């Protein structure tokens, strides 16, 4: 497995819709996911989508371990999702700060559905269905947006709340979670 270069905003591939995984071999899929895990770990991400390493397929990974120093950052299980689908459970939105490994050094205040159901397949083809809320729901919406060619700055309602993290948060960020 290998740490791969992360595509950054400006690269047209990040604005393109990724393709469903259909006839890819288990070995190739395992290699892709292995590279994604290594890359996410190397850059301390909370999640990563395949297009971010230049592979236009509908595969995302995410996972956050709650840190006792940051009690507000909830635990999100280590998850691999192939061909994910998200449905909001109601119309409720909430705004929170997000970062992205493809938009390094920046943060923005992004509205997301508070409660969602997501489904997809793990690397062995087993179906995953979960109903989640809050930070977990936010992470999965951010990652799946990458598969539809949407970067979080496109969802910011007021660009006054988009900027350099060193300016917005001079004291440092609580619960760093770039995705
Ligand atoms: Ni991202």
Coordinates of N, CA and C and ligand atoms in Angstrom, one line a residue:
X1 N 0.9 -1.2 0.0 CA 0.0 0.0 0.0 C 0.9 1.2 0.0
X2 N 0.3 2.4 -0.3 CA 1.1 3.6 -0.5 C 0.4 4.8 -0.2
X3 N 1.1 5.8 0.3 CA 0.6 7.2 0.4 C 0.5 7.8 -0.9
X4 N -0.6 8.3 -1.4 CA -0.8 8.9 -2.7 C -0.9 10.4 -2.6
X5 N -0.6 11.1 -3.6 CA -0.7 12.5 -3.7 C -2.2 12.9 -3.6
X6 N -2.6 13.9 -2.9 CA -4.0 14.3 -2.8 C -4.2 15.5 -3.8
X7 N -5.3 15.3 -4.6 CA -5.7 16.3 -5.6 C -6.2 17.5 -4.8
X8 N -5.9 18.7 -5.3 CA -6.4 19.9 -4.6 C -7.4 20.7 -5.5
X9 N -8.2 21.5 -4.8 CA -9.2 22.3 -5.5 C -8.6 23.1 -6.6
X10 N -9.2 23.0 -7.8 CA -8.7 23.6 -9.0 C -8.5 22.4 -10.0
X11 N -8.3 21.2 -9.5 CA -8.2 20.0 -10.4 C -9.6 19.6 -10.8
X12 N -9.8 19.6 -12.2 CA -11.2 19.3 -12.7 C -11.7 18.0 -12.2
X13 N -10.9 17.0 -11.9 CA -11.4 15.7 -11.5 C -12.2 15.8 -10.2
X14 N -11.9 16.8 -9.3 CA -12.6 17.0 -8.1 C -14.0 17.6 -8.3
X15 N -14.3 18.1 -9.5 CA -15.6 18.6 -9.8 C -16.4 17.7 -10.7
X16 N -15.9 16.5 -10.9 CA -16.6 15.5 -11.8 C -17.3 14.4 -10.9
X17 N -18.4 13.9 -11.5 CA -19.1 12.8 -10.9 C -18.2 11.5 -11.0
X18 N -18.1 10.8 -9.9 CA -17.3 9.5 -10.0 C -18.3 8.4 -10.4
X19 N -17.7 7.3 -10.9 CA -18.5 6.2 -11.5 C -18.7 5.1 -10.4
X20 N -19.9 4.5 -10.6 CA -20.2 3.3 -9.7 C -19.1 2.3 -9.9
X21 N -18.8 1.6 -8.8 CA -17.9 0.4 -8.8 C -18.8 -0.8 -9.3
X22 N -18.4 -1.4 -10.4 CA -19.2 -2.5 -10.9 C -18.3 -3.7 -11.1
X23 N -17.4 -3.7 -12.1 CA -16.7 -5.0 -12.4 C -15.2 -5.0 -11.9
X24 N -14.9 -4.1 -11.0 CA -13.6 -4.1 -10.5 C -13.3 -5.3 -9.7
X25 N -12.0 -5.9 -9.8 CA -11.7 -7.1 -9.0 C -11.5 -6.7 -7.5
X26 N -11.7 -7.8 -6.7 CA -11.6 -7.6 -5.3 C -10.2 -7.1 -4.9
X27 N -9.2 -7.6 -5.7 CA -7.8 -7.3 -5.4 C -7.5 -5.8 -5.7
X28 N -8.1 -5.3 -6.8 CA -7.9 -3.9 -7.2 C -8.6 -3.0 -6.2
X29 N -9.8 -3.4 -5.8 CA -10.5 -2.6 -4.8 C -9.8 -2.6 -3.5
X30 N -9.2 -3.7 -3.1 CA -8.5 -3.8 -1.8 C -7.2 -2.9 -1.9
X31 N -6.6 -2.9 -3.0 CA -5.4 -2.0 -3.2 C -5.8 -0.5 -3.1
X32 N -6.9 -0.2 -3.8 CA -7.4 1.2 -3.7 C -7.7 1.6 -2.3
X33 N -8.4 0.8 -1.6 CA -8.8 1.1 -0.2 C -7.6 1.2 0.7
X34 N -6.6 0.3 0.5 CA -5.4 0.3 1.2 C -4.6 1.6 1.0
X35 N -4.5 2.1 -0.2 CA -3.9 3.4 -0.5 C -4.6 4.5 0.1
X36 N -6.0 4.4 0.1 CA -6.8 5.5 0.7 C -6.5 5.6 2.2
X37 N -6.5 4.4 2.8 CA -6.3 4.4 4.3 C -4.9 5.0 4.6
X38 N -3.9 4.6 3.9 CA -2.5 5.0 4.2 C -2.5 6.6 4.0
X39 N -3.1 7.0 2.9 CA -3.1 8.5 2.6 C -3.8 9.3 3.6
X40 N -5.0 8.8 4.0 CA -5.8 9.5 5.1 C -5.0 9.6 6.4
X41 N -4.3 8.5 6.7 CA -3.6 8.4 8.0 C -2.4 9.4 7.9
X42 N -1.7 9.4 6.8 CA -0.5 10.2 6.6 C -0.8 11.7 6.7
X43 N -2.1 12.1 6.3 CA -2.4 13.5 6.3 C -3.4 13.8 7.4
X44 N -3.6 12.9 8.4 CA -4.4 13.0 9.6 C -5.9 13.4 9.2
X45 N -6.4 12.8 8.2 CA -7.8 13.1 7.8 C -8.8 12.3 8.6
X46 N -10.0 12.8 8.5 CA -11.2 12.1 9.1 C -11.9 11.3 8.1
X47 N -11.6 11.5 6.8 CA -12.2 10.8 5.7 C -11.5 11.1 4.4
X48 N -11.8 10.3 3.4 CA -11.1 10.5 2.1 C -12.0 9.8 1.1
X49 N -12.1 10.4 -0.1 CA -12.9 9.9 -1.2 C -11.9 9.5 -2.3
X50 N -12.2 8.5 -3.1 CA -11.3 8.0 -4.1 C -10.9 9.1 -5.1
X51 N -11.8 10.0 -5.5 CA -11.4 11.0 -6.5 C -10.2 11.9 -5.9
X52 N -10.2 12.0 -4.6 CA -9.1 12.9 -4.0 C -7.7 12.3 -4.3
X53 N -7.6 11.0 -4.6 CA -6.3 10.5 -5.0 C -6.3 10.2 -6.5
X54 N -7.3 10.8 -7.2 CA -7.2 10.7 -8.6 C -7.9 9.5 -9.2
X55 N -8.7 8.8 -8.4 CA -9.4 7.6 -8.9 C -10.9 7.9 -8.9
X56 N -11.5 8.0 -10.1 CA -12.9 8.5 -10.2 C -13.9 7.4 -10.0
X57 N -13.9 6.7 -8.8 CA -14.8 5.7 -8.4 C -15.5 6.0 -7.2
X58 N -16.7 5.4 -7.0 CA -17.6 5.8 -5.8 C -17.2 5.0 -4.6
X59 N -16.1 5.4 -4.0 CA -15.5 4.7 -2.8 C -15.1 5.8 -1.8
X60 N -15.6 5.7 -0.6 CA -15.1 6.6 0.5 C -14.7 5.8 1.7
X61 N -13.8 6.4 2.5 CA -13.5 5.9 3.8 C -13.6 7.0 4.8
X62 N -13.9 6.7 6.0 CA -13.9 7.7 7.1 C -13.8 7.0 8.4
X63 N -13.5 7.8 9.4 CA -13.4 7.2 10.8 C -12.7 8.2 11.7
X64 N -13.2 8.4 12.9 CA -12.6 9.3 13.8 C -12.7 8.7 15.2
X65 N -11.6 8.7 15.9 CA -11.6 8.2 17.3 C -11.8 9.4 18.2
X66 N -12.8 9.3 19.0 CA -13.0 10.4 20.0 C -11.7 10.6 20.8
X67 N -11.4 11.9 21.0 CA -10.2 12.2 21.7 C -10.7 12.9 23.0
X68 N -10.2 12.3 24.2 CA -10.7 12.8 25.4 C -10.4 14.3 25.6
X69 N -9.4 14.8 24.9 CA -9.1 16.3 25.0 C -10.2 17.1 24.3
X70 N -10.9 16.4 23.4 CA -11.9 17.2 22.6 C -13.3 16.4 22.7
X71 N -13.9 16.5 23.9 CA -15.1 15.7 24.1 C -16.2 16.0 23.1
X72 N -16.2 17.1 22.4 CA -17.3 17.4 21.5 C -17.1 16.7 20.2
X73 N -15.9 16.2 19.9 CA -15.7 15.4 18.7 C -16.1 14.0 18.9
X74 N -17.3 13.6 18.4 CA -17.8 12.2 18.7 C -17.1 11.2 17.8
X75 N -17.1 9.9 18.3 CA -16.5 8.8 17.7 C -17.3 8.4 16.4
X76 N -16.5 8.2 15.3 CA -17.2 7.7 14.1 C -16.4 6.4 13.7
X77 N -17.1 5.3 13.6 CA -16.4 4.0 13.3 C -15.7 4.1 12.0
X78 N -14.5 3.3 12.0 CA -13.8 3.2 10.7 C -14.6 2.5 9.7
X79 N -14.9 3.2 8.6 CA -15.9 2.6 7.6 C -15.3 2.8 6.2
X80 N -15.6 1.7 5.4 CA -15.4 1.8 4.0 C -16.7 1.7 3.3
X81 N -17.0 2.6 2.4 CA -18.3 2.5 1.7 C -18.1 2.5 0.2
X82 N -18.6 1.5 -0.4 CA -18.6 1.4 -1.9 C -20.0 1.7 -2.4
X83 N -20.1 2.5 -3.4 CA -21.4 2.9 -4.0 C -22.4 3.4 -2.9
X84 N -22.0 4.4 -2.1 CA -22.9 4.8 -1.1 C -24.0 5.6 -1.6
X85 N -25.1 5.6 -0.8 CA -26.3 6.4 -1.0 C -26.7 7.0 0.3
X86 N -27.1 8.3 0.3 CA -27.5 9.0 1.5 C -28.9 9.5 1.4
X87 N -29.7 9.3 2.4 CA -31.0 10.0 2.4 C -31.1 10.7 3.7
X88 N -31.6 12.0 3.6 CA -31.9 12.7 4.9 C -33.1 12.1 5.6
X89 N -33.1 12.1 6.9 CA -34.2 11.5 7.7 C -35.3 12.6 7.9
X90 N -34.9 13.8 7.9 CA -35.8 14.9 8.0 C -35.2 16.1 7.3
X91 N -35.8 17.3 7.4 CA -35.3 18.5 6.7 C -34.3 19.3 7.6
X92 N -34.1 18.8 8.8 CA -33.3 19.6 9.7 C -31.8 19.8 9.2
X93 N -31.4 21.0 9.2 CA -30.0 21.3 8.8 C -29.3 21.9 10.0
X94 N -27.9 21.7 10.1 CA -27.2 22.4 11.0 C -25.8 22.8 10.4
X95 N -25.3 23.9 10.9 CA -24.0 24.4 10.3 C -22.9 24.1 11.3
X96 N -21.7 23.7 10.7 CA -20.5 23.5 11.5 C -19.3 23.7 10.6
X97 N -18.2 23.9 11.2 CA -16.9 24.1 10.5 C -16.4 22.8 9.9
X98 N -16.0 22.9 8.6 CA -15.4 21.8 8.0 C -14.1 22.2 7.3
X99 N -13.2 21.2 7.2 CA -12.0 21.3 6.4 C -12.0 20.2 5.4
X100 N -11.0 20.2 4.5 CA -10.9 19.2 3.5 C -9.4 19.0 3.1
X101 N -9.0 17.8 2.9 CA -7.6 17.6 2.6 C -7.3 18.1 1.1
X102 N -8.4 18.3 0.4 CA -8.2 18.9 -1.0 C -8.2 20.4 -1.0
X103 N -8.5 21.0 0.2 CA -8.6 22.5 0.3 C -7.7 22.8 1.6
X104 N -6.4 22.5 1.5 CA -5.6 22.6 2.7 C -5.5 24.0 3.3
X105 N -5.5 24.0 4.6 CA -5.3 25.3 5.3 C -6.5 26.2 5.4
X106 N -7.7 25.7 4.9 CA -8.9 26.5 4.9 C -10.0 25.8 5.8
X107 N -10.9 26.6 6.2 CA -12.1 26.1 6.9 C -13.3 26.9 6.5
X108 N -14.5 26.2 6.5 CA -15.7 26.9 6.2 C -16.9 26.4 7.0
X109 N -17.9 27.3 7.1 CA -19.1 26.9 7.9 C -20.1 26.4 6.9
X110 N -20.4 25.1 7.0 CA -21.2 24.3 6.0 C -22.5 23.8 6.6
X111 N -23.6 24.1 5.9 CA -24.9 23.4 6.4 C -24.9 22.0 5.9
X112 N -25.4 21.1 6.8 CA -25.6 19.7 6.4 C -26.9 19.2 7.1
X113 N -27.4 18.1 6.5 CA -28.5 17.5 7.2 C -28.0 16.9 8.5
X114 N -28.9 17.1 9.6 CA -28.5 16.7 10.9 C -28.6 15.2 11.0
X115 N -29.6 14.6 10.4 CA -29.9 13.1 10.6 C -30.0 12.5 9.2
X116 N -29.2 11.5 8.9 CA -29.3 10.8 7.6 C -29.3 9.3 7.8
X117 N -29.8 8.6 6.8 CA -29.6 7.2 6.7 C -28.6 7.0 5.5
X118 N -27.6 6.2 5.7 CA -26.7 5.9 4.6 C -26.6 4.4 4.4
X119 N -26.4 4.0 3.1 CA -26.1 2.6 2.8 C -25.1 2.5 1.8
X120 N -24.4 1.4 1.7 CA -23.4 1.1 0.8 C -22.8 -0.3 1.1
X121 N -21.7 -0.6 0.5 CA -21.1 -1.9 0.6 C -19.7 -1.8 1.2
X122 N -19.4 -2.8 2.0 CA -18.0 -2.8 2.5 C -17.1 -3.6 1.4
X123 N -15.9 -3.7 1.7 CA -15.0 -4.3 0.7 C -15.2 -5.7 0.4
X124 N -16.0 -6.4 1.2 CA -16.4 -7.8 1.0 C -17.8 -7.9 0.3
X125 N -18.3 -6.8 0.0 CA -19.6 -6.8 -0.6 C -20.8 -6.9 0.3
X126 N -20.5 -6.8 1.6 CA -21.7 -6.8 2.6 C -22.3 -5.5 2.7
X127 N -23.6 -5.5 2.8 CA -24.3 -4.2 2.8 C -24.2 -3.5 4.2
X128 N -24.0 -2.2 4.2 CA -24.0 -1.5 5.5 C -25.1 -0.5 5.4
X129 N -26.0 -0.5 6.4 CA -27.1 0.5 6.5 C -27.0 1.1 7.9
X130 N -26.9 2.4 8.0 CA -26.8 3.1 9.3 C -27.7 4.4 9.3
X131 N -28.3 4.6 10.5 CA -28.9 5.9 10.7 C -28.1 6.7 11.7
X132 N -27.6 7.9 11.3 CA -26.6 8.6 12.1 C -27.0 10.1 12.2
X133 N -26.4 10.8 13.1 CA -26.7 12.2 13.2 C -25.4 12.9 13.6
X134 N -25.5 14.3 13.6 CA -24.4 15.1 14.1 C -23.2 15.0 13.3
X135 N -22.1 14.8 14.0 CA -20.7 14.8 13.3 C -20.6 13.6 12.3
X136 N -21.1 12.5 12.8 CA -21.0 11.3 11.9 C -21.8 11.5 10.6
X137 N -23.0 12.1 10.7 CA -23.8 12.5 9.5 C -23.0 13.5 8.6
X138 N -22.4 14.4 9.3 CA -21.6 15.5 8.5 C -20.5 14.8 7.8
X139 N -19.7 14.0 8.4 CA -18.6 13.4 7.7 C -19.0 12.6 6.5
X140 N -20.0 11.8 6.6 CA -20.4 11.0 5.5 C -21.0 11.8 4.4
X141 N -21.7 12.9 4.7 CA -22.2 13.8 3.7 C -21.0 14.5 2.9
X142 N -20.0 14.9 3.7 CA -18.9 15.6 3.1 C -18.2 14.6 2.1
X143 N -18.0 13.4 2.6 CA -17.2 12.4 1.7 C -18.0 12.0 0.5
X144 N -19.3 11.8 0.6 CA -20.2 11.4 -0.5 C -20.3 12.6 -1.5
X145 N -20.3 13.8 -1.0 CA -20.3 15.0 -1.9 C -19.1 14.9 -2.9
X146 N -17.9 14.4 -2.4 CA -16.8 14.3 -3.3 C -17.1 13.4 -4.5
X147 N -18.0 12.4 -4.3 CA -18.3 11.5 -5.4 C -19.2 12.1 -6.4
X148 N -19.9 13.2 -6.0 CA -20.7 13.9 -7.0 C -20.1 15.2 -7.5
X149 N -18.8 15.3 -7.2 CA -18.0 16.5 -7.7 C -18.3 17.8 -7.0
X150 N -18.6 17.6 -5.6 CA -18.9 18.8 -4.9 C -17.9 19.0 -3.7
X151 N -17.2 20.1 -3.7 CA -16.3 20.4 -2.6 C -17.0 21.3 -1.7
X152 N -16.7 21.2 -0.4 CA -17.5 21.9 0.6 C -17.6 23.5 0.4
X153 N -16.6 24.1 -0.2 CA -16.8 25.6 -0.4 C -18.0 25.9 -1.2
X154 N -18.4 25.0 -2.1 CA -19.6 25.2 -2.9 C -20.9 25.2 -2.1
X155 N -20.8 24.7 -0.9 CA -22.0 24.7 0.0 C -22.1 25.8 1.0
X156 N -21.0 26.6 1.1 CA -21.0 27.6 2.1 C -22.0 28.7 1.7
X157 N -22.8 29.1 2.7 CA -23.9 30.1 2.4 C -23.4 31.5 2.4
X158 N -22.4 31.8 3.3 CA -21.9 33.1 3.5 C -20.4 33.0 3.5
X159 N -19.7 33.6 2.5 CA -18.3 33.4 2.3 C -17.5 34.2 3.4
X160 N -18.2 35.0 4.2 CA -17.5 35.5 5.4 C -17.0 34.4 6.3
X161 N -17.7 33.3 6.2 CA -17.4 32.1 7.1 C -16.6 31.1 6.3
X162 N -15.7 31.6 5.5 CA -14.7 30.7 4.8 C -13.4 31.4 4.8
X163 N -12.4 30.7 5.3 CA -11.1 31.4 5.3 C -10.0 30.5 5.8
X164 N -8.8 31.1 6.0 CA -7.6 30.4 6.4 C -7.8 30.0 7.9
X165 N -7.5 28.8 8.2 CA -7.7 28.3 9.6 C -6.8 29.1 10.5
X166 N -5.6 29.5 10.1 CA -4.7 30.2 11.0 C -5.3 31.6 11.4
X167 N -6.1 32.1 10.5 CA -6.8 33.4 10.8 C -8.1 33.2 11.6
X168 N -8.9 32.3 11.1 CA -10.2 32.0 11.8 C -10.0 31.5 13.2
X169 N -8.9 30.6 13.4 CA -8.7 30.0 14.6 C -7.3 30.1 15.1
X170 N -6.9 31.3 15.5 CA -5.5 31.6 15.8 C -5.0 30.8 17.0
X171 N -6.0 30.3 17.8 CA -5.6 29.5 19.0 C -5.5 28.0 18.7
X172 N -5.8 27.7 17.4 CA -5.8 26.3 17.1 C -7.2 25.8 16.9
X173 N -7.4 24.6 16.3 CA -8.7 24.1 16.0 C -9.0 23.0 17.0
X174 N -10.3 23.1 17.5 CA -10.8 22.1 18.4 C -11.2 20.9 17.6
X175 N -10.6 19.7 17.8 CA -11.0 18.5 17.1 C -10.7 18.6 15.6
X176 N -9.5 18.6 15.2 CA -9.1 18.7 13.8 C -9.7 17.6 13.0
X177 N -10.4 17.9 11.9 CA -11.1 16.8 11.2 C -11.2 17.1 9.7
X178 N -10.1 17.4 9.1 CA -10.1 17.7 7.7 C -10.4 16.4 6.9
X179 N -11.2 16.6 5.9 CA -11.8 15.4 5.2 C -11.4 15.5 3.7
Ligands
LIG1 NI1 -12.9 16.5 1.6

